[in-house]
XYZ file of C-alpha atoms in Angstrom:
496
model
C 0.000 0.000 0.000
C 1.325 3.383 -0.663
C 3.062 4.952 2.343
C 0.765 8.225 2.433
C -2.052 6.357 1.841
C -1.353 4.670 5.549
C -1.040 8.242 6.889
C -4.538 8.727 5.576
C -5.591 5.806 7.361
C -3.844 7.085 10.488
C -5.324 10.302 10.790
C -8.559 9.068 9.787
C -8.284 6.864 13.165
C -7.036 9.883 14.875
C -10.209 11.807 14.024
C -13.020 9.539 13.762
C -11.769 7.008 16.689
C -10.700 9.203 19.199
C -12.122 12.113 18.986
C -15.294 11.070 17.035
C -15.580 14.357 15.228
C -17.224 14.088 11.888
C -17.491 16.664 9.468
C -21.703 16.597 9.223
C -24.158 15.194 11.373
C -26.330 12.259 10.955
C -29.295 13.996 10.576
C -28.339 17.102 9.014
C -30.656 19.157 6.670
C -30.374 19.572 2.503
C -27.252 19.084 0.569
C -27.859 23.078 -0.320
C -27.838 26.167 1.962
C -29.835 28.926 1.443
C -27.631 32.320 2.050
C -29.430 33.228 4.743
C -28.735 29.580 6.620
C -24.978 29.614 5.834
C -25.002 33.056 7.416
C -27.367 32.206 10.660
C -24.800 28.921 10.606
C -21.651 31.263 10.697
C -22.996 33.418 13.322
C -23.429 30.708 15.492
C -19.930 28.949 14.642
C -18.477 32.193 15.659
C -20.352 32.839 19.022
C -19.935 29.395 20.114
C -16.474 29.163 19.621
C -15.903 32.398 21.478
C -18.014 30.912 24.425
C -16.476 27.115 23.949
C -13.135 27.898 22.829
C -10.344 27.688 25.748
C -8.446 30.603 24.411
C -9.718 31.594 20.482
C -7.209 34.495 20.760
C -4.491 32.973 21.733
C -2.724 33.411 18.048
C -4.634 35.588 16.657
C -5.883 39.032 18.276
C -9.557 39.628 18.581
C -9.544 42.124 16.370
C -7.869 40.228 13.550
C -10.708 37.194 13.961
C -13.608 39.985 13.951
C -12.278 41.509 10.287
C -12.216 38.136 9.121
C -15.545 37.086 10.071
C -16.925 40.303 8.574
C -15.159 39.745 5.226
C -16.330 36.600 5.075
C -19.939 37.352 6.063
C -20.377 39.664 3.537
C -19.803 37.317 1.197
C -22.242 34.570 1.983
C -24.804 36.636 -0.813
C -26.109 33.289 -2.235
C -27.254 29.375 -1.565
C -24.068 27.241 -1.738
C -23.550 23.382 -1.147
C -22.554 21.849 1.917
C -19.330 21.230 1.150
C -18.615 24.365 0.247
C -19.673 25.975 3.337
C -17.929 23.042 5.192
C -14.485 24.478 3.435
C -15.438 28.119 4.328
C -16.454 27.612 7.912
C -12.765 24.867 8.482
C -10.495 27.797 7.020
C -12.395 30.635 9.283
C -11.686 28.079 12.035
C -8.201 27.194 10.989
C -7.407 31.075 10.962
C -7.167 30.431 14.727
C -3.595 28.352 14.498
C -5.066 25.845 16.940
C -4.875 21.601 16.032
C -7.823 20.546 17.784
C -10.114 23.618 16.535
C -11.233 22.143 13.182
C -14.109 20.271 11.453
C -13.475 17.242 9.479
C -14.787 17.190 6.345
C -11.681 17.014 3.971
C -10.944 13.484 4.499
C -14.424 11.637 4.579
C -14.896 13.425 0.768
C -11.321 13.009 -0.531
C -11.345 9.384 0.769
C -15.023 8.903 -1.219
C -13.743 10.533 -4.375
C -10.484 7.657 -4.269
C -13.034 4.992 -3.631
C -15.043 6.338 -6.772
C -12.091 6.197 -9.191
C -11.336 9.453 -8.185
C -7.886 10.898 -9.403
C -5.250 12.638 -7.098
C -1.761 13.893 -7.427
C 0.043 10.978 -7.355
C 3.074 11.937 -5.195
C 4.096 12.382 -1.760
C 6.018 15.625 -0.027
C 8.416 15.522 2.868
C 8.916 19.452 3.735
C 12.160 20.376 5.332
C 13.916 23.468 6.447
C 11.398 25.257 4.599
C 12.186 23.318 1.602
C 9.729 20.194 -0.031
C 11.160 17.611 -1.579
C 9.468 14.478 -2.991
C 9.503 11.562 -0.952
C 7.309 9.208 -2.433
C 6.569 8.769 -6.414
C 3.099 6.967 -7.742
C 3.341 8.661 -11.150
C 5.081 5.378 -12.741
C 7.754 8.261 -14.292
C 10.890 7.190 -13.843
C 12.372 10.769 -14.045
C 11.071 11.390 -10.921
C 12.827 10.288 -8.280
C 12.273 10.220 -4.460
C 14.453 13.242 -2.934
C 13.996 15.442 -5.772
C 13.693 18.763 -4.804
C 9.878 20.385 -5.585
C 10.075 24.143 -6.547
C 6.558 24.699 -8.292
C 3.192 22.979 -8.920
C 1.191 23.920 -12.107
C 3.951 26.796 -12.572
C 3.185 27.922 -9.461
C 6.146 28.575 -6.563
C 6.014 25.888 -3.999
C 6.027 28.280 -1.246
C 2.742 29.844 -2.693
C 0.922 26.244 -2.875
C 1.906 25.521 0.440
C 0.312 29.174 1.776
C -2.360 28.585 -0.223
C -3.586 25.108 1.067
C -2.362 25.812 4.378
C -5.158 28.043 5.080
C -7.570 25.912 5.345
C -5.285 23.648 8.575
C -5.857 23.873 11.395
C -1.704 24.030 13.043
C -0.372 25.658 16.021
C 2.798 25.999 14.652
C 4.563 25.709 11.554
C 6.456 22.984 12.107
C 2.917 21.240 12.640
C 1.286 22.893 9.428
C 4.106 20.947 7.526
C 3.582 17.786 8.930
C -0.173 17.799 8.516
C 0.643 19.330 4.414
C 2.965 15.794 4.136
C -0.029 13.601 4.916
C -2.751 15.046 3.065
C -1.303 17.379 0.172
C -2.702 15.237 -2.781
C -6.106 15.935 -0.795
C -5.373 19.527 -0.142
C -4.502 20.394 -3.934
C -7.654 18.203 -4.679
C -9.609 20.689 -2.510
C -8.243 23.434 -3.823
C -7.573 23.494 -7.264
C -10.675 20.628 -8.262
C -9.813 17.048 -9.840
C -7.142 17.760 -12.749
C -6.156 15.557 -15.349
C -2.254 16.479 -15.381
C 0.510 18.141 -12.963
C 2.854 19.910 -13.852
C 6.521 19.426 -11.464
C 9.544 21.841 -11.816
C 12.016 19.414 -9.905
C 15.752 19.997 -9.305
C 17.920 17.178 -8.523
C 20.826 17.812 -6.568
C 22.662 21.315 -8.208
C 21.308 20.453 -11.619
C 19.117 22.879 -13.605
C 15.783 22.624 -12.406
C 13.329 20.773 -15.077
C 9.929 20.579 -15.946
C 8.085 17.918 -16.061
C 4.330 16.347 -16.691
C 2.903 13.559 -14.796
C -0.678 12.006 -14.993
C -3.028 11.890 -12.285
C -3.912 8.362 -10.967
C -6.265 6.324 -9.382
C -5.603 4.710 -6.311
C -5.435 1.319 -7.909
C -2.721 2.955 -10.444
C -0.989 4.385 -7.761
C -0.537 1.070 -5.758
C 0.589 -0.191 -9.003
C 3.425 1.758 -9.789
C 4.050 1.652 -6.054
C 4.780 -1.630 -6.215
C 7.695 -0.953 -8.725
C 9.685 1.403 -6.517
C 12.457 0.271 -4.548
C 11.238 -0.546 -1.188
C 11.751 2.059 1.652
C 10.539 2.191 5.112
C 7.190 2.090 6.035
C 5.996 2.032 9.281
C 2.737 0.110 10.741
C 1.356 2.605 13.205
C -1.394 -0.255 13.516
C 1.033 -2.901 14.934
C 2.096 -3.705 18.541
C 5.404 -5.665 18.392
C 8.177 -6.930 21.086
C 11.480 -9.037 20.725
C 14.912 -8.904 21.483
C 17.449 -7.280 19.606
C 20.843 -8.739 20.239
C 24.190 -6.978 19.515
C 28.099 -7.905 20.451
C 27.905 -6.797 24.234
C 24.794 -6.417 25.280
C 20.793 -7.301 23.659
C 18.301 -4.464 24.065
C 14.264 -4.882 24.162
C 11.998 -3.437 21.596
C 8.707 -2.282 22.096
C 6.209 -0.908 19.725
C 3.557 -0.486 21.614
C 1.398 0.649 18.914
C -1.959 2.297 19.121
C -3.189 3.301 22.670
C -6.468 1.859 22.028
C -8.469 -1.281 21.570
C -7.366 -2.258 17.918
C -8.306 -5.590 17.640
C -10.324 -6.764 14.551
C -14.091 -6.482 14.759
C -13.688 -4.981 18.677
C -17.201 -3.494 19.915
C -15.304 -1.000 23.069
C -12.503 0.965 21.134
C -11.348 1.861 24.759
C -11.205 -2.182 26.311
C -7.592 -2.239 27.153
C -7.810 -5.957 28.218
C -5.635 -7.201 25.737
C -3.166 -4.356 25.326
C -2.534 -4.835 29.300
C -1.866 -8.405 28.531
C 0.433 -7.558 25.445
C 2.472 -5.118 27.425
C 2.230 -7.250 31.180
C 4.123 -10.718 28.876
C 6.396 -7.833 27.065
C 8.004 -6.472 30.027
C 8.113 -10.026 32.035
C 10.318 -11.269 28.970
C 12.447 -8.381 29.512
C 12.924 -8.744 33.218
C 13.258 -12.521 32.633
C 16.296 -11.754 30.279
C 17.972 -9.757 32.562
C 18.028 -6.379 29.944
C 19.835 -3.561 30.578
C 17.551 -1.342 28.221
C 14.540 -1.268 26.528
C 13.496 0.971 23.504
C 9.881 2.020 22.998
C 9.193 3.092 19.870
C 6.094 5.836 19.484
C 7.408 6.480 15.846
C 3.592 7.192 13.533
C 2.223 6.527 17.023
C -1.385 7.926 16.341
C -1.503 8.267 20.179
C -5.263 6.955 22.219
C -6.189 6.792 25.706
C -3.872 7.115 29.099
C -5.785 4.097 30.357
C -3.924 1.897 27.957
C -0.301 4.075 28.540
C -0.420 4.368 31.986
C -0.302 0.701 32.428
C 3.141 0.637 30.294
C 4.589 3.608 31.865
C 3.370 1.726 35.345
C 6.176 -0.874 34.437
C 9.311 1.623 34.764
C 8.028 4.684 36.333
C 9.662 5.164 39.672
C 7.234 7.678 41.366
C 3.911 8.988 41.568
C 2.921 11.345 38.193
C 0.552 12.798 36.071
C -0.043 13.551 32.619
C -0.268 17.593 33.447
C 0.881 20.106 35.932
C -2.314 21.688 35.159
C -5.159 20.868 33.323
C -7.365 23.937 32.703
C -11.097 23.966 31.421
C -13.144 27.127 30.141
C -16.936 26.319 30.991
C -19.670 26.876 29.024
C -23.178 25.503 27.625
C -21.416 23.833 25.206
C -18.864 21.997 26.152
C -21.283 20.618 29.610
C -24.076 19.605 26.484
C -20.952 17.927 24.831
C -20.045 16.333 27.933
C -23.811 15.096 28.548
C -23.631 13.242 26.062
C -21.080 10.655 26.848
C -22.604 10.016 30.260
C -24.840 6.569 30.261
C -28.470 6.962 31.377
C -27.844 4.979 34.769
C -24.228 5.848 35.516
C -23.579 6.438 39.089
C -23.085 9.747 41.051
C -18.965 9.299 41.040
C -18.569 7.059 38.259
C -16.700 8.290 34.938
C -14.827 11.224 34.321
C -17.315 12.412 32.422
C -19.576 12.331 35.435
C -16.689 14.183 37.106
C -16.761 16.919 34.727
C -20.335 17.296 34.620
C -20.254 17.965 38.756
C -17.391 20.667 38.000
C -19.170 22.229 35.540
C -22.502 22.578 37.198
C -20.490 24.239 40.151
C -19.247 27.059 38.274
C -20.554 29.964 35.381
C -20.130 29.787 31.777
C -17.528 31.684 31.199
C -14.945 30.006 34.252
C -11.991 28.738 33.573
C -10.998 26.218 35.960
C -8.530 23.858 37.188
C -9.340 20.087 37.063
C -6.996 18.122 39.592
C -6.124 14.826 37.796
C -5.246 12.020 40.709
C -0.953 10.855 40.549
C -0.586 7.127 39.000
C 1.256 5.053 41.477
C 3.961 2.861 39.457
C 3.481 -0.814 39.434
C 3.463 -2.502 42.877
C 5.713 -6.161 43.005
C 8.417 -6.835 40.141
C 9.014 -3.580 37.298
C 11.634 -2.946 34.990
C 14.580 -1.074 36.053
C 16.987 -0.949 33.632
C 17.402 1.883 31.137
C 14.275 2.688 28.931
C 14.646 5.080 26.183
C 11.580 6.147 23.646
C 11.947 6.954 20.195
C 9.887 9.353 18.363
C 9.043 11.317 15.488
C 6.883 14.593 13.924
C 4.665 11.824 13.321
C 3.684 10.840 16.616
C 0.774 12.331 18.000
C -1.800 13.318 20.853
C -1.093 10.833 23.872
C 2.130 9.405 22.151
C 3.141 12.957 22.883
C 1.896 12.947 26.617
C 3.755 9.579 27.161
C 7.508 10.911 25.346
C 6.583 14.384 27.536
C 5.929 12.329 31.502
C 9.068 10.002 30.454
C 11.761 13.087 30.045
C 9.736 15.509 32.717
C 9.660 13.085 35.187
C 13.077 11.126 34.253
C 11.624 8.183 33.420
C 13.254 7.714 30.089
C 15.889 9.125 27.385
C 13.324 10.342 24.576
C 15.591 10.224 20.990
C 14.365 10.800 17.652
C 12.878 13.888 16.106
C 10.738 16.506 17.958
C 7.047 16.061 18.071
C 5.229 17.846 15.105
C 2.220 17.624 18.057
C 2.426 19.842 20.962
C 3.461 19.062 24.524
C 1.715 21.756 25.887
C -1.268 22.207 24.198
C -5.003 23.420 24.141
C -6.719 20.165 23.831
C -9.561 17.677 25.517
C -11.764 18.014 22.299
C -15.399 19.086 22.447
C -17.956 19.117 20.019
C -21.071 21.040 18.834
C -23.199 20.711 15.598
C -24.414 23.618 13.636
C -28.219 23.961 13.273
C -28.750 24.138 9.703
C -26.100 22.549 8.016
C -25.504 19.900 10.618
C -21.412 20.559 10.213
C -19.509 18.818 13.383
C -17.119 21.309 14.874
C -13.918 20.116 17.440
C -12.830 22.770 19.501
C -10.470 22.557 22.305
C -12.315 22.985 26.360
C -8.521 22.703 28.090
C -4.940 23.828 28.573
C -2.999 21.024 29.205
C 0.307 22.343 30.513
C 3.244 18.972 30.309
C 4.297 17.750 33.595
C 7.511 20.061 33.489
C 4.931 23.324 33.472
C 6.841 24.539 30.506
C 4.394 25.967 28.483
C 6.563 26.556 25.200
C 4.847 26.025 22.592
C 6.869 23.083 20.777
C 6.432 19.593 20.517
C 8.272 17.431 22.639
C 12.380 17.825 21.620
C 14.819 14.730 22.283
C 17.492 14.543 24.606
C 19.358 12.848 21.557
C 18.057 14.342 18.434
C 18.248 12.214 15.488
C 17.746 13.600 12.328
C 14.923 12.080 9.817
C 16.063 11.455 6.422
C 14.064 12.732 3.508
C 14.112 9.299 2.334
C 13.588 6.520 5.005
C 15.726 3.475 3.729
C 14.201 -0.191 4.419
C 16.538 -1.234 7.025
C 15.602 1.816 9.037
C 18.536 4.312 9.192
C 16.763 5.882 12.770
C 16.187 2.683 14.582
C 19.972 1.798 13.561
C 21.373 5.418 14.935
C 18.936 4.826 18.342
C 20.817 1.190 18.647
C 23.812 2.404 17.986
C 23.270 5.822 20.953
C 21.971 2.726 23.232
C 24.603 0.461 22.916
C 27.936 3.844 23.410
C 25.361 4.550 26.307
C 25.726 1.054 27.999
C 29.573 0.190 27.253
C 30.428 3.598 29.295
């Protein structure tokens, strides 16, 4: 399969899975909006989000999100089609520079137009020090090659594409813009410039004169197919949980990829049952402890991230003192977010039962309008036989939400050496999704209810940056190149 397409699928679990944010409601009204709906619609994506919203202003002013919403009421003048107001309302929203402020529309449609036959650009990006290069080829031409050097699209500078489609992404940072442009940039220029027939690449190899070339659009079944002719490079399975033993001259090292921190089992009902991860990880670490290992590697590499109730219970097996996932966990109030929280409460669910529960009690105890600290209870490590040798945890700008709050309690609380490449994701962050639905066009809009300041209480806003940095090449080789540099660290670190 190609390697972006499996970066679809990722993100696609990310959104619909975890945070169960679609882009249009199950009931929602006609497939066109009358100008006076979209505009009654955008009013009340506006207010809500300046009730709901932890901080709306926190990248952009107040007065730079009121000019845009007048602009771009003025020009709702006539009916348009759901989708189209769907694109609208995500880039008004995305103006905010905020991850989990969005609504997700652009992948449900682009993944439907594939399924149909649909074609896409048929290449993937890897953008680097503000340069994008191509990192993987599905255009069958030869004389494109993976780590060419993109400088225009359609005659267009690359910069400019990148602005352009950018808009409508919801990043806090630039550095996270990028990342999110790599996985979805044949879905972005699909948005934005319509289905096209042909592309047109000015590539420069090396210090050669830049050339121009044309490449077809393809199908996804032509895509897999000339896929299948490239020379294989690394592709990670964010979807698999794997352990062994890697030996070496002096000393063999565990390896954990824990994958997923969430029920994926085939055909499991409770997304959220950690039975069988707990079991997975509880046999892991016993064969590590029963082979006497000096150090064990997690890797959270394309780690989509999950629940804490399934990384607790791995971070329970070396952590070696109370913590918590945030120094301080901070939650604006309002009617939306305690209607959002409602809903995930069971009819008979007991006074003190879920968090959810929890939340509702806090909310009803304060104003709209509060903002309020929620006191998470410390995790007490593992009582009877843990690991204690040296764990270290690998990551990438591809792992995400709690992949990031695991990496951020191993450094802040010295639980681990974290290697790899900084987070694209944030380790301070406004997060905790919410959701509320729009009345007439029944769009599905995430916001963010809390401020989850990292264990450290840095509040930086960065992703979470290695002790050892390791850089990520453009082009990920089979055998690994990353793994093979975090071995190598490992190994200097235990001959010393």
């Amino acid at each position: 399969m190609p390697h972006w397409y499996q970066r679809v699928a990722q993100s696609l679990i990310a959104a619909w899975l975890l945070f169960s944010i679609g882009s249009v409601a199950a009931d929602s009204n006609a497939e066109i909006l009358s100008a006076a709906q979209v505009r009654e619609d955008f009013v009340e994506l506006y207010q809500t989000l300046q009730e709901a919203h932890v901080n709306l202003y926190s990248q952009r002013s107040k007065a730079e999100y009121d000019a845009l919403y007048q602009q771009m009421f003025s020009e709702f003048i006539k009916p348009l089609p759901r989708d189209q107001v769907e694109i609208a309302f995500q880039r008004f929203v995305a103006f905010g520079r905020v991850a989990h402020a969005r609504i997700d529309g652009l992948q449900q449609r682009f993944v439907a137009f594939r399924q149909q036959g649909g074609r896409a650009l048929p290449i993937g990006i890897r953008i680097q020090d503000g340069k994008v290069w191509i990192a993987d080829n599905y255009s069958g031409v030869a004389t494109v090659q993976r780590g060419d050097r993109l400088l225009a699209l359609n005659g267009m500078p690359i910069a400019t594409v990148l602005q352009q489609v950018g808009a409508h992404v919801s990043a806090d940072t630039e550095y996270l813009l990028h990342t999110m442009l790599e996985l979805w940039f044949p879905a972005l220029i699909w948005q934005e410039f319509g289905p096209l027939s042909q592309f047109q690449l000015t590539l420069q190899r090396a210090e050669q004169t830049p050339q121009v070339l044309t490449i077809d659009a393809k199908t996804r079944s032509e895509a897999q197919a000339a896929d299948a002719k490239q020379a294989p490079v690394l592709s990670l399975d964010w979807d698999q949980r794997e352990a062994r033993i890697i030996n070496g001259e002096r000393a063999a090292i565990g390896y954990l990829r824990p994958g997923p921190f969430y029920n994926n089992e085939p055909g499991a009902n409770d997304v959220w049952d950690n039975r069988a991860f707990v079991e997975f990880i509880d046999q892991r670490f016993k064969q590590f402890i029963d082979a006497k290992l000096p150090a064990v590697l997690i890797d959270l590499r394309d780690n989509p991230g999950g629940d804490n109730s399934f990384s607790d219970h791995m971070l329970n097996w070396f952590a070696d003192k109370p913590y918590r996932f945030a120094s301080d966990f901070r939650i604006r109030v309002s009617a939306a977010t305690t209607a959002s929280n409602a809903r995930r409460i069971p009819p008979d669910e007991s006074k003190h039962g879920s968090i959810a529960q929890q939340y509702a009690e806090l909310y009803a105890q304060h104003q709209p309008g509060d903002v309020v600290s929620y006191e998470f209870p410390f995790n007490t490590p593992k009582a009877g036989p843990r690991y204690h040798g040296e764990v270290f945890v690998l990551i990438n700008r591809r792992s995400y939400s709690n992949a990031v709050l695991v990496a951020a309690i191993a450094q802040d609380y010295g639980f681990a050496t974290v290697l790899g490449e900084e987070t694209a994701d944030l380790a301070t962050t406004y997060g905790a999704m919410e959701q509320f639905t729009l009345t007439h066009s029944g769009l599905v809009v995430g916001y963010p209810k809390a401020y989850i300041i990292r264990p450290s209480g840095n509040t930086t806003v960065r992703g979470v940056q290695p002790d050892w940095p390791i850089k990520t090449p453009i082009v990920e080789a089979a055998d690994d190149p990353v793994l093979q540099i975090a071995l190598a660290h490992i190994r200097a670190r235990m001959n010393n």
